[in-house]
Amino acid sequence: GAVVSQHPSWVICKSGTSVKIECRSLDFQATTMFWYRQFPKQSLMLMATSNEGSKATYEQGVEKDKFLINHASLTLSTLTVTSAHPEDSSFYICSEALGRSNEQFFGPGTRLTVL
Amino acid sequence: QKEVEQDPGPLSVPEGAIVSLNCTYSNSAFQYFMWYRQYSRKGPELLMYTYSSGNKEDGRFTAQVDKSSKYISLFIRDSQPSDSATYLCAIATNAGKSTFGDGTTLTVKP
């Protein structure tokens, strides 16, 4: 399967600051990447679908101005949490999909804590 | 009603037991069926992928799909303590986006 990395693996920031999370495909050119959020003991919640060279498609209820997604190349997608607040504290995970097979390969996740 | 229902457990079994994990879904348009394993504080890992009714076996893992009943299962034979994790079912249509179950937490006791 594909190998996906995320950076940073964890971050602590003050309320009101912005945090950028990088998702890289290490061995595959991914035209589509997904961003998820996962709260403790809960399942994955899809935030947005990131398509290389075009605007991301956000799920209902996800603020696109707060969660900025950029997919400038086939191997890199970034999620920026702008003006983070404590309620944004969560585990953020990206994944890449291989073609149309729907198999997704996930990154290791980024744990964000907003103080 | 959720599109995918999964019993959250927790499920605790002794080492060597056969484990059965299940999900039901409501939309008959779903065509692709996946099982992921997620260890604590890690990203999910794809375990099994199938797109047809019937069984698919990979080592100690068997994925079973019954499209007529809209029911999927994952069986783990000879379970090991290292199998202790949360197991997520995921189902997708042709559109490329997966819908995940809430996950079942499994503990295999030595």
mmCIF file of N, CA, C and O in Angstrom, chain A residues 1-82:
data_model
loop_
_atom_site.group_PDB
_atom_site.id
_atom_site.type_symbol
_atom_site.label_atom_id
_atom_site.label_comp_id
_atom_site.label_asym_id
_atom_site.label_seq_id
_atom_site.Cartn_x
_atom_site.Cartn_y
_atom_site.Cartn_z
ATOM 1 N N GLY A 1 0.810 -1.214 0.000
ATOM 2 C CA GLY A 1 0.000 0.000 0.000
ATOM 3 C C GLY A 1 0.835 1.251 0.000
ATOM 4 O O GLY A 1 2.053 1.203 0.092
ATOM 5 N N ALA A 2 0.172 2.379 -0.125
ATOM 6 C CA ALA A 2 0.863 3.662 -0.182
ATOM 7 C C ALA A 2 1.375 4.078 1.195
ATOM 8 O O ALA A 2 0.867 3.640 2.217
ATOM 9 N N VAL A 3 2.384 4.932 1.202
ATOM 10 C CA VAL A 3 2.945 5.440 2.445
ATOM 11 C C VAL A 3 2.659 6.930 2.535
ATOM 12 O O VAL A 3 2.981 7.692 1.613
ATOM 13 N N VAL A 4 2.061 7.324 3.641
ATOM 14 C CA VAL A 4 1.674 8.712 3.844
ATOM 15 C C VAL A 4 2.299 9.210 5.148
ATOM 16 O O VAL A 4 2.241 8.521 6.169
ATOM 17 N N SER A 5 2.881 10.372 5.095
ATOM 18 C CA SER A 5 3.446 10.953 6.317
ATOM 19 C C SER A 5 2.719 12.240 6.663
ATOM 20 O O SER A 5 2.105 12.887 5.790
ATOM 21 N N GLN A 6 2.752 12.584 7.930
ATOM 22 C CA GLN A 6 2.173 13.830 8.399
ATOM 23 C C GLN A 6 3.171 14.539 9.283
ATOM 24 O O GLN A 6 3.934 13.913 10.028
ATOM 25 N N HIS A 7 3.120 15.851 9.228
ATOM 26 C CA HIS A 7 4.003 16.636 10.084
ATOM 27 C C HIS A 7 3.284 17.905 10.495
ATOM 28 O O HIS A 7 2.639 18.547 9.653
ATOM 29 N N PRO A 8 3.309 18.274 11.767
ATOM 30 C CA PRO A 8 3.982 17.548 12.851
ATOM 31 C C PRO A 8 3.106 16.407 13.361
ATOM 32 O O PRO A 8 1.947 16.288 12.986
ATOM 33 N N SER A 9 3.653 15.571 14.212
ATOM 34 C CA SER A 9 2.873 14.482 14.799
ATOM 35 C C SER A 9 2.043 14.996 15.966
ATOM 36 O O SER A 9 0.999 14.420 16.284
ATOM 37 N N TRP A 10 2.518 16.041 16.604
ATOM 38 C CA TRP A 10 1.711 16.673 17.637
ATOM 39 C C TRP A 10 2.104 18.136 17.750
ATOM 40 O O TRP A 10 3.237 18.519 17.447
ATOM 41 N N VAL A 11 1.161 18.958 18.149
ATOM 42 C CA VAL A 11 1.422 20.382 18.286
ATOM 43 C C VAL A 11 0.534 20.958 19.382
ATOM 44 O O VAL A 11 -0.631 20.590 19.511
ATOM 45 N N ILE A 12 1.137 21.827 20.155
ATOM 46 C CA ILE A 12 0.414 22.570 21.191
ATOM 47 C C ILE A 12 0.529 24.041 20.840
ATOM 48 O O ILE A 12 1.629 24.534 20.563
ATOM 49 N N CYS A 13 -0.586 24.727 20.837
ATOM 50 C CA CYS A 13 -0.537 26.141 20.478
ATOM 51 C C CYS A 13 -1.487 26.940 21.357
ATOM 52 O O CYS A 13 -2.360 26.382 22.037
ATOM 53 N N LYS A 14 -1.299 28.235 21.329
ATOM 54 C CA LYS A 14 -2.163 29.122 22.098
ATOM 55 C C LYS A 14 -3.406 29.449 21.300
ATOM 56 O O LYS A 14 -3.393 29.481 20.059
ATOM 57 N N SER A 15 -4.469 29.722 21.989
ATOM 58 C CA SER A 15 -5.723 30.096 21.341
ATOM 59 C C SER A 15 -5.518 31.343 20.485
ATOM 60 O O SER A 15 -4.842 32.286 20.896
ATOM 61 N N GLY A 16 -6.052 31.310 19.279
ATOM 62 C CA GLY A 16 -5.943 32.449 18.379
ATOM 63 C C GLY A 16 -4.850 32.327 17.339
ATOM 64 O O GLY A 16 -4.824 33.080 16.366
ATOM 65 N N THR A 17 -3.945 31.375 17.528
ATOM 66 C CA THR A 17 -2.875 31.185 16.549
ATOM 67 C C THR A 17 -3.327 30.235 15.449
ATOM 68 O O THR A 17 -4.355 29.560 15.566
ATOM 69 N N SER A 18 -2.555 30.196 14.376
ATOM 70 C CA SER A 18 -2.849 29.292 13.263
ATOM 71 C C SER A 18 -1.836 28.165 13.235
ATOM 72 O O SER A 18 -0.670 28.364 13.558
ATOM 73 N N VAL A 19 -2.295 27.024 12.841
ATOM 74 C CA VAL A 19 -1.444 25.833 12.802
ATOM 75 C C VAL A 19 -1.554 25.180 11.430
ATOM 76 O O VAL A 19 -2.662 24.977 10.928
ATOM 77 N N LYS A 20 -0.400 24.858 10.852
ATOM 78 C CA LYS A 20 -0.387 24.186 9.555
ATOM 79 C C LYS A 20 0.041 22.733 9.728
ATOM 80 O O LYS A 20 1.053 22.447 10.367
ATOM 81 N N ILE A 21 -0.704 21.831 9.125
ATOM 82 C CA ILE A 21 -0.392 20.404 9.154
ATOM 83 C C ILE A 21 -0.134 19.952 7.727
ATOM 84 O O ILE A 21 -0.923 20.227 6.825
ATOM 85 N N GLU A 22 0.985 19.260 7.543
ATOM 86 C CA GLU A 22 1.346 18.782 6.218
ATOM 87 C C GLU A 22 1.070 17.297 6.068
ATOM 88 O O GLU A 22 1.304 16.515 6.987
ATOM 89 N N CYS A 23 0.609 16.930 4.903
ATOM 90 C CA CYS A 23 0.348 15.528 4.576
ATOM 91 C C CYS A 23 1.074 15.217 3.273
ATOM 92 O O CYS A 23 0.822 15.858 2.250
ATOM 93 N N ARG A 24 1.991 14.268 3.330
ATOM 94 C CA ARG A 24 2.789 13.941 2.158
ATOM 95 C C ARG A 24 2.602 12.498 1.735
ATOM 96 O O ARG A 24 2.603 11.588 2.563
ATOM 97 N N SER A 25 2.478 12.301 0.449
ATOM 98 C CA SER A 25 2.472 10.969 -0.119
ATOM 99 C C SER A 25 3.908 10.647 -0.514
ATOM 100 O O SER A 25 4.495 11.326 -1.344
ATOM 101 N N LEU A 26 4.487 9.626 0.096
ATOM 102 C CA LEU A 26 5.914 9.364 -0.074
ATOM 103 C C LEU A 26 6.245 8.483 -1.273
ATOM 104 O O LEU A 26 7.363 8.474 -1.753
ATOM 105 N N ASP A 27 5.282 7.724 -1.739
ATOM 106 C CA ASP A 27 5.619 6.786 -2.811
ATOM 107 C C ASP A 27 4.569 6.741 -3.897
ATOM 108 O O ASP A 27 4.573 5.843 -4.723
ATOM 109 N N PHE A 28 3.698 7.708 -3.916
ATOM 110 C CA PHE A 28 2.602 7.669 -4.865
ATOM 111 C C PHE A 28 2.122 9.080 -5.132
ATOM 112 O O PHE A 28 2.140 9.925 -4.246
ATOM 113 N N GLN A 29 1.712 9.347 -6.349
ATOM 114 C CA GLN A 29 1.178 10.667 -6.674
ATOM 115 C C GLN A 29 -0.335 10.631 -6.493
ATOM 116 O O GLN A 29 -1.045 9.975 -7.254
ATOM 117 N N ALA A 30 -0.771 11.320 -5.469
ATOM 118 C CA ALA A 30 -2.176 11.257 -5.094
ATOM 119 C C ALA A 30 -2.934 12.468 -5.619
ATOM 120 O O ALA A 30 -2.675 13.592 -5.206
ATOM 121 N N THR A 31 -3.864 12.226 -6.519
ATOM 122 C CA THR A 31 -4.684 13.338 -6.984
ATOM 123 C C THR A 31 -5.732 13.716 -5.950
ATOM 124 O O THR A 31 -6.206 14.838 -5.933
ATOM 125 N N THR A 32 -6.069 12.776 -5.102
ATOM 126 C CA THR A 32 -7.095 13.024 -4.089
ATOM 127 C C THR A 32 -6.585 12.659 -2.709
ATOM 128 O O THR A 32 -6.062 11.568 -2.505
ATOM 129 N N MET A 33 -6.728 13.591 -1.800
ATOM 130 C CA MET A 33 -6.423 13.327 -0.401
ATOM 131 C C MET A 33 -7.630 13.730 0.427
ATOM 132 O O MET A 33 -8.401 14.614 0.032
ATOM 133 N N PHE A 34 -7.792 13.082 1.541
ATOM 134 C CA PHE A 34 -8.902 13.368 2.443
ATOM 135 C C PHE A 34 -8.354 13.847 3.785
ATOM 136 O O PHE A 34 -7.314 13.393 4.242
ATOM 137 N N TRP A 35 -9.082 14.754 4.400
ATOM 138 C CA TRP A 35 -8.742 15.213 5.742
ATOM 139 C C TRP A 35 -9.871 14.829 6.695
ATOM 140 O O TRP A 35 -11.045 15.093 6.429
ATOM 141 N N TYR A 36 -9.466 14.206 7.803
ATOM 142 C CA TYR A 36 -10.423 13.759 8.815
ATOM 143 C C TYR A 36 -10.072 14.382 10.159
ATOM 144 O O TYR A 36 -8.930 14.734 10.437
ATOM 145 N N ARG A 37 -11.080 14.444 11.004
ATOM 146 C CA ARG A 37 -10.873 14.822 12.402
ATOM 147 C C ARG A 37 -11.464 13.702 13.252
ATOM 148 O O ARG A 37 -12.504 13.125 12.911
ATOM 149 N N GLN A 38 -10.794 13.406 14.333
ATOM 150 C CA GLN A 38 -11.248 12.327 15.204
ATOM 151 C C GLN A 38 -11.130 12.760 16.648
ATOM 152 O O GLN A 38 -10.024 13.029 17.133
ATOM 153 N N PHE A 39 -12.261 12.822 17.324
ATOM 154 C CA PHE A 39 -12.259 13.123 18.749
ATOM 155 C C PHE A 39 -12.099 11.817 19.517
ATOM 156 O O PHE A 39 -12.370 10.733 18.983
ATOM 157 N N PRO A 40 -11.648 11.910 20.787
ATOM 158 C CA PRO A 40 -11.384 10.695 21.570
ATOM 159 C C PRO A 40 -12.571 9.743 21.581
ATOM 160 O O PRO A 40 -13.708 10.158 21.782
ATOM 161 N N LYS A 41 -12.274 8.468 21.334
ATOM 162 C CA LYS A 41 -13.258 7.396 21.365
ATOM 163 C C LYS A 41 -14.393 7.600 20.353
ATOM 164 O O LYS A 41 -15.485 7.049 20.527
ATOM 165 N N GLN A 42 -14.129 8.368 19.330
ATOM 166 C CA GLN A 42 -15.114 8.556 18.277
ATOM 167 C C GLN A 42 -14.502 8.161 16.937
ATOM 168 O O GLN A 42 -13.294 7.995 16.811
ATOM 169 N N SER A 43 -15.362 8.006 15.950
ATOM 170 C CA SER A 43 -14.876 7.584 14.650
ATOM 171 C C SER A 43 -14.334 8.770 13.857
ATOM 172 O O SER A 43 -14.339 9.913 14.318
ATOM 173 N N LEU A 44 -13.874 8.466 12.674
ATOM 174 C CA LEU A 44 -13.347 9.491 11.784
ATOM 175 C C LEU A 44 -14.478 10.350 11.240
ATOM 176 O O LEU A 44 -15.507 9.842 10.816
ATOM 177 N N MET A 45 -14.259 11.642 11.241
ATOM 178 C CA MET A 45 -15.217 12.554 10.653
ATOM 179 C C MET A 45 -14.555 13.231 9.458
ATOM 180 O O MET A 45 -13.567 13.955 9.628
ATOM 181 N N LEU A 46 -15.067 12.974 8.277
ATOM 182 C CA LEU A 46 -14.489 13.572 7.081
ATOM 183 C C LEU A 46 -14.722 15.079 7.101
ATOM 184 O O LEU A 46 -15.850 15.543 7.276
ATOM 185 N N MET A 47 -13.640 15.831 6.927
ATOM 186 C CA MET A 47 -13.747 17.283 6.895
ATOM 187 C C MET A 47 -13.824 17.777 5.453
ATOM 188 O O MET A 47 -14.649 18.626 5.130
ATOM 189 N N ALA A 48 -12.936 17.243 4.611
ATOM 190 C CA ALA A 48 -12.877 17.762 3.249
ATOM 191 C C ALA A 48 -12.121 16.800 2.351
ATOM 192 O O ALA A 48 -11.335 15.978 2.810
ATOM 193 N N THR A 49 -12.401 16.935 1.084
ATOM 194 C CA THR A 49 -11.687 16.192 0.053
ATOM 195 C C THR A 49 -10.801 17.185 -0.686
ATOM 196 O O THR A 49 -11.284 18.213 -1.180
ATOM 197 N N SER A 50 -9.533 16.857 -0.756
ATOM 198 C CA SER A 50 -8.548 17.754 -1.341
ATOM 199 C C SER A 50 -8.119 17.225 -2.706
ATOM 200 O O SER A 50 -7.659 16.104 -2.816
ATOM 201 N N ASN A 51 -8.329 18.022 -3.729
ATOM 202 C CA ASN A 51 -7.975 17.619 -5.087
ATOM 203 C C ASN A 51 -6.822 18.478 -5.594
ATOM 204 O O ASN A 51 -6.867 19.709 -5.500
ATOM 205 N N GLU A 52 -5.817 17.839 -6.131
ATOM 206 C CA GLU A 52 -4.645 18.545 -6.627
ATOM 207 C C GLU A 52 -5.020 19.550 -7.689
ATOM 208 O O GLU A 52 -5.707 19.228 -8.656
ATOM 209 N N GLY A 53 -4.603 20.787 -7.480
ATOM 210 C CA GLY A 53 -4.821 21.838 -8.464
ATOM 211 C C GLY A 53 -6.189 22.469 -8.458
ATOM 212 O O GLY A 53 -6.482 23.323 -9.306
ATOM 213 N N SER A 54 -7.046 22.092 -7.545
ATOM 214 C CA SER A 54 -8.375 22.698 -7.491
ATOM 215 C C SER A 54 -8.784 22.926 -6.033
ATOM 216 O O SER A 54 -8.101 22.486 -5.112
ATOM 217 N N LYS A 55 -9.913 23.590 -5.869
ATOM 218 C CA LYS A 55 -10.373 23.877 -4.508
ATOM 219 C C LYS A 55 -10.861 22.605 -3.822
ATOM 220 O O LYS A 55 -11.412 21.712 -4.458
ATOM 221 N N ALA A 56 -10.676 22.602 -2.525
ATOM 222 C CA ALA A 56 -11.133 21.447 -1.749
ATOM 223 C C ALA A 56 -12.650 21.446 -1.656
ATOM 224 O O ALA A 56 -13.303 22.485 -1.727
ATOM 225 N N THR A 57 -13.191 20.271 -1.478
ATOM 226 C CA THR A 57 -14.631 20.112 -1.274
ATOM 227 C C THR A 57 -14.859 19.824 0.201
ATOM 228 O O THR A 57 -14.393 18.803 0.724
ATOM 229 N N TYR A 58 -15.576 20.717 0.861
ATOM 230 C CA TYR A 58 -15.777 20.602 2.299
ATOM 231 C C TYR A 58 -17.101 19.902 2.613
ATOM 232 O O TYR A 58 -18.094 20.057 1.905
ATOM 233 N N GLU A 59 -17.080 19.156 3.693
ATOM 234 C CA GLU A 59 -18.305 18.509 4.167
ATOM 235 C C GLU A 59 -19.201 19.544 4.858
ATOM 236 O O GLU A 59 -18.726 20.580 5.329
ATOM 237 N N GLN A 60 -20.463 19.209 4.902
ATOM 238 C CA GLN A 60 -21.423 20.105 5.535
ATOM 239 C C GLN A 60 -21.040 20.356 6.985
ATOM 240 O O GLN A 60 -20.710 19.414 7.724
ATOM 241 N N GLY A 61 -21.075 21.612 7.374
ATOM 242 C CA GLY A 61 -20.763 21.967 8.751
ATOM 243 C C GLY A 61 -19.298 22.282 9.003
ATOM 244 O O GLY A 61 -18.951 22.718 10.103
ATOM 245 N N VAL A 62 -18.441 22.066 8.020
ATOM 246 C CA VAL A 62 -17.019 22.372 8.177
ATOM 247 C C VAL A 62 -16.751 23.743 7.565
ATOM 248 O O VAL A 62 -17.045 23.971 6.392
ATOM 249 N N GLU A 63 -16.190 24.645 8.364
ATOM 250 C CA GLU A 63 -15.960 26.011 7.902
ATOM 251 C C GLU A 63 -14.714 26.077 7.022
ATOM 252 O O GLU A 63 -13.586 25.882 7.493
ATOM 253 N N LYS A 64 -14.907 26.393 5.765
ATOM 254 C CA LYS A 64 -13.781 26.408 4.842
ATOM 255 C C LYS A 64 -12.823 27.549 5.111
ATOM 256 O O LYS A 64 -11.633 27.464 4.769
ATOM 257 N N ASP A 65 -13.308 28.626 5.725
ATOM 258 C CA ASP A 65 -12.421 29.748 6.037
ATOM 259 C C ASP A 65 -11.600 29.491 7.289
ATOM 260 O O ASP A 65 -10.611 30.179 7.527
ATOM 261 N N LYS A 66 -12.038 28.536 8.073
ATOM 262 C CA LYS A 66 -11.295 28.204 9.286
ATOM 263 C C LYS A 66 -10.293 27.078 9.019
ATOM 264 O O LYS A 66 -9.206 27.069 9.559
ATOM 265 N N PHE A 67 -10.680 26.149 8.197
ATOM 266 C CA PHE A 67 -9.827 25.009 7.875
ATOM 267 C C PHE A 67 -9.422 25.127 6.401
ATOM 268 O O PHE A 67 -10.126 24.665 5.502
ATOM 269 N N LEU A 68 -8.269 25.771 6.207
ATOM 270 C CA LEU A 68 -7.801 26.041 4.846
ATOM 271 C C LEU A 68 -7.014 24.845 4.328
ATOM 272 O O LEU A 68 -6.071 24.395 4.963
ATOM 273 N N ILE A 69 -7.394 24.382 3.163
ATOM 274 C CA ILE A 69 -6.728 23.235 2.563
ATOM 275 C C ILE A 69 -6.109 23.644 1.242
ATOM 276 O O ILE A 69 -6.752 24.268 0.409
ATOM 277 N N ASN A 70 -4.833 23.257 1.097
ATOM 278 C CA ASN A 70 -4.112 23.529 -0.133
ATOM 279 C C ASN A 70 -3.489 22.238 -0.638
ATOM 280 O O ASN A 70 -2.851 21.517 0.112
ATOM 281 N N HIS A 71 -3.694 21.942 -1.905
ATOM 282 C CA HIS A 71 -3.162 20.714 -2.496
ATOM 283 C C HIS A 71 -2.409 21.122 -3.758
ATOM 284 O O HIS A 71 -2.866 20.890 -4.875
ATOM 285 N N ALA A 72 -1.249 21.734 -3.534
ATOM 286 C CA ALA A 72 -0.528 22.362 -4.637
ATOM 287 C C ALA A 72 0.229 21.370 -5.509
ATOM 288 O O ALA A 72 0.541 21.662 -6.663
ATOM 289 N N SER A 73 0.528 20.204 -4.975
ATOM 290 C CA SER A 73 1.251 19.218 -5.771
ATOM 291 C C SER A 73 0.643 17.841 -5.537
ATOM 292 O O SER A 73 -0.179 17.657 -4.649
ATOM 293 N N LEU A 74 1.059 16.885 -6.343
ATOM 294 C CA LEU A 74 0.500 15.537 -6.243
ATOM 295 C C LEU A 74 0.981 14.788 -5.003
ATOM 296 O O LEU A 74 0.475 13.711 -4.707
ATOM 297 N N THR A 75 1.943 15.356 -4.307
ATOM 298 C CA THR A 75 2.467 14.650 -3.138
ATOM 299 C C THR A 75 2.272 15.417 -1.841
ATOM 300 O O THR A 75 2.663 14.932 -0.783
ATOM 301 N N LEU A 76 1.679 16.596 -1.892
ATOM 302 C CA LEU A 76 1.568 17.389 -0.671
ATOM 303 C C LEU A 76 0.210 18.081 -0.580
ATOM 304 O O LEU A 76 -0.222 18.769 -1.500
ATOM 305 N N SER A 77 -0.438 17.880 0.560
ATOM 306 C CA SER A 77 -1.649 18.628 0.889
ATOM 307 C C SER A 77 -1.448 19.208 2.276
ATOM 308 O O SER A 77 -0.862 18.556 3.142
ATOM 309 N N THR A 78 -1.905 20.433 2.490
ATOM 310 C CA THR A 78 -1.768 21.043 3.809
ATOM 311 C C THR A 78 -3.131 21.478 4.330
ATOM 312 O O THR A 78 -4.011 21.887 3.563
ATOM 313 N N LEU A 79 -3.268 21.340 5.639
ATOM 314 C CA LEU A 79 -4.463 21.815 6.345
ATOM 315 C C LEU A 79 -4.003 22.871 7.336
ATOM 316 O O LEU A 79 -3.127 22.599 8.160
ATOM 317 N N THR A 80 -4.558 24.061 7.239
ATOM 318 C CA THR A 80 -4.237 25.123 8.184
ATOM 319 C C THR A 80 -5.470 25.418 9.027
ATOM 320 O O THR A 80 -6.527 25.756 8.486
ATOM 321 N N VAL A 81 -5.314 25.249 10.322
ATOM 322 C CA VAL A 81 -6.379 25.597 11.258
ATOM 323 C C VAL A 81 -6.135 27.046 11.654
ATOM 324 O O VAL A 81 -5.151 27.351 12.329
ATOM 325 N N THR A 82 -6.982 27.932 11.210
ATOM 326 C CA THR A 82 -6.785 29.352 11.468
ATOM 327 C C THR A 82 -7.477 29.765 12.768
ATOM 328 O O THR A 82 -8.543 29.242 13.113
#
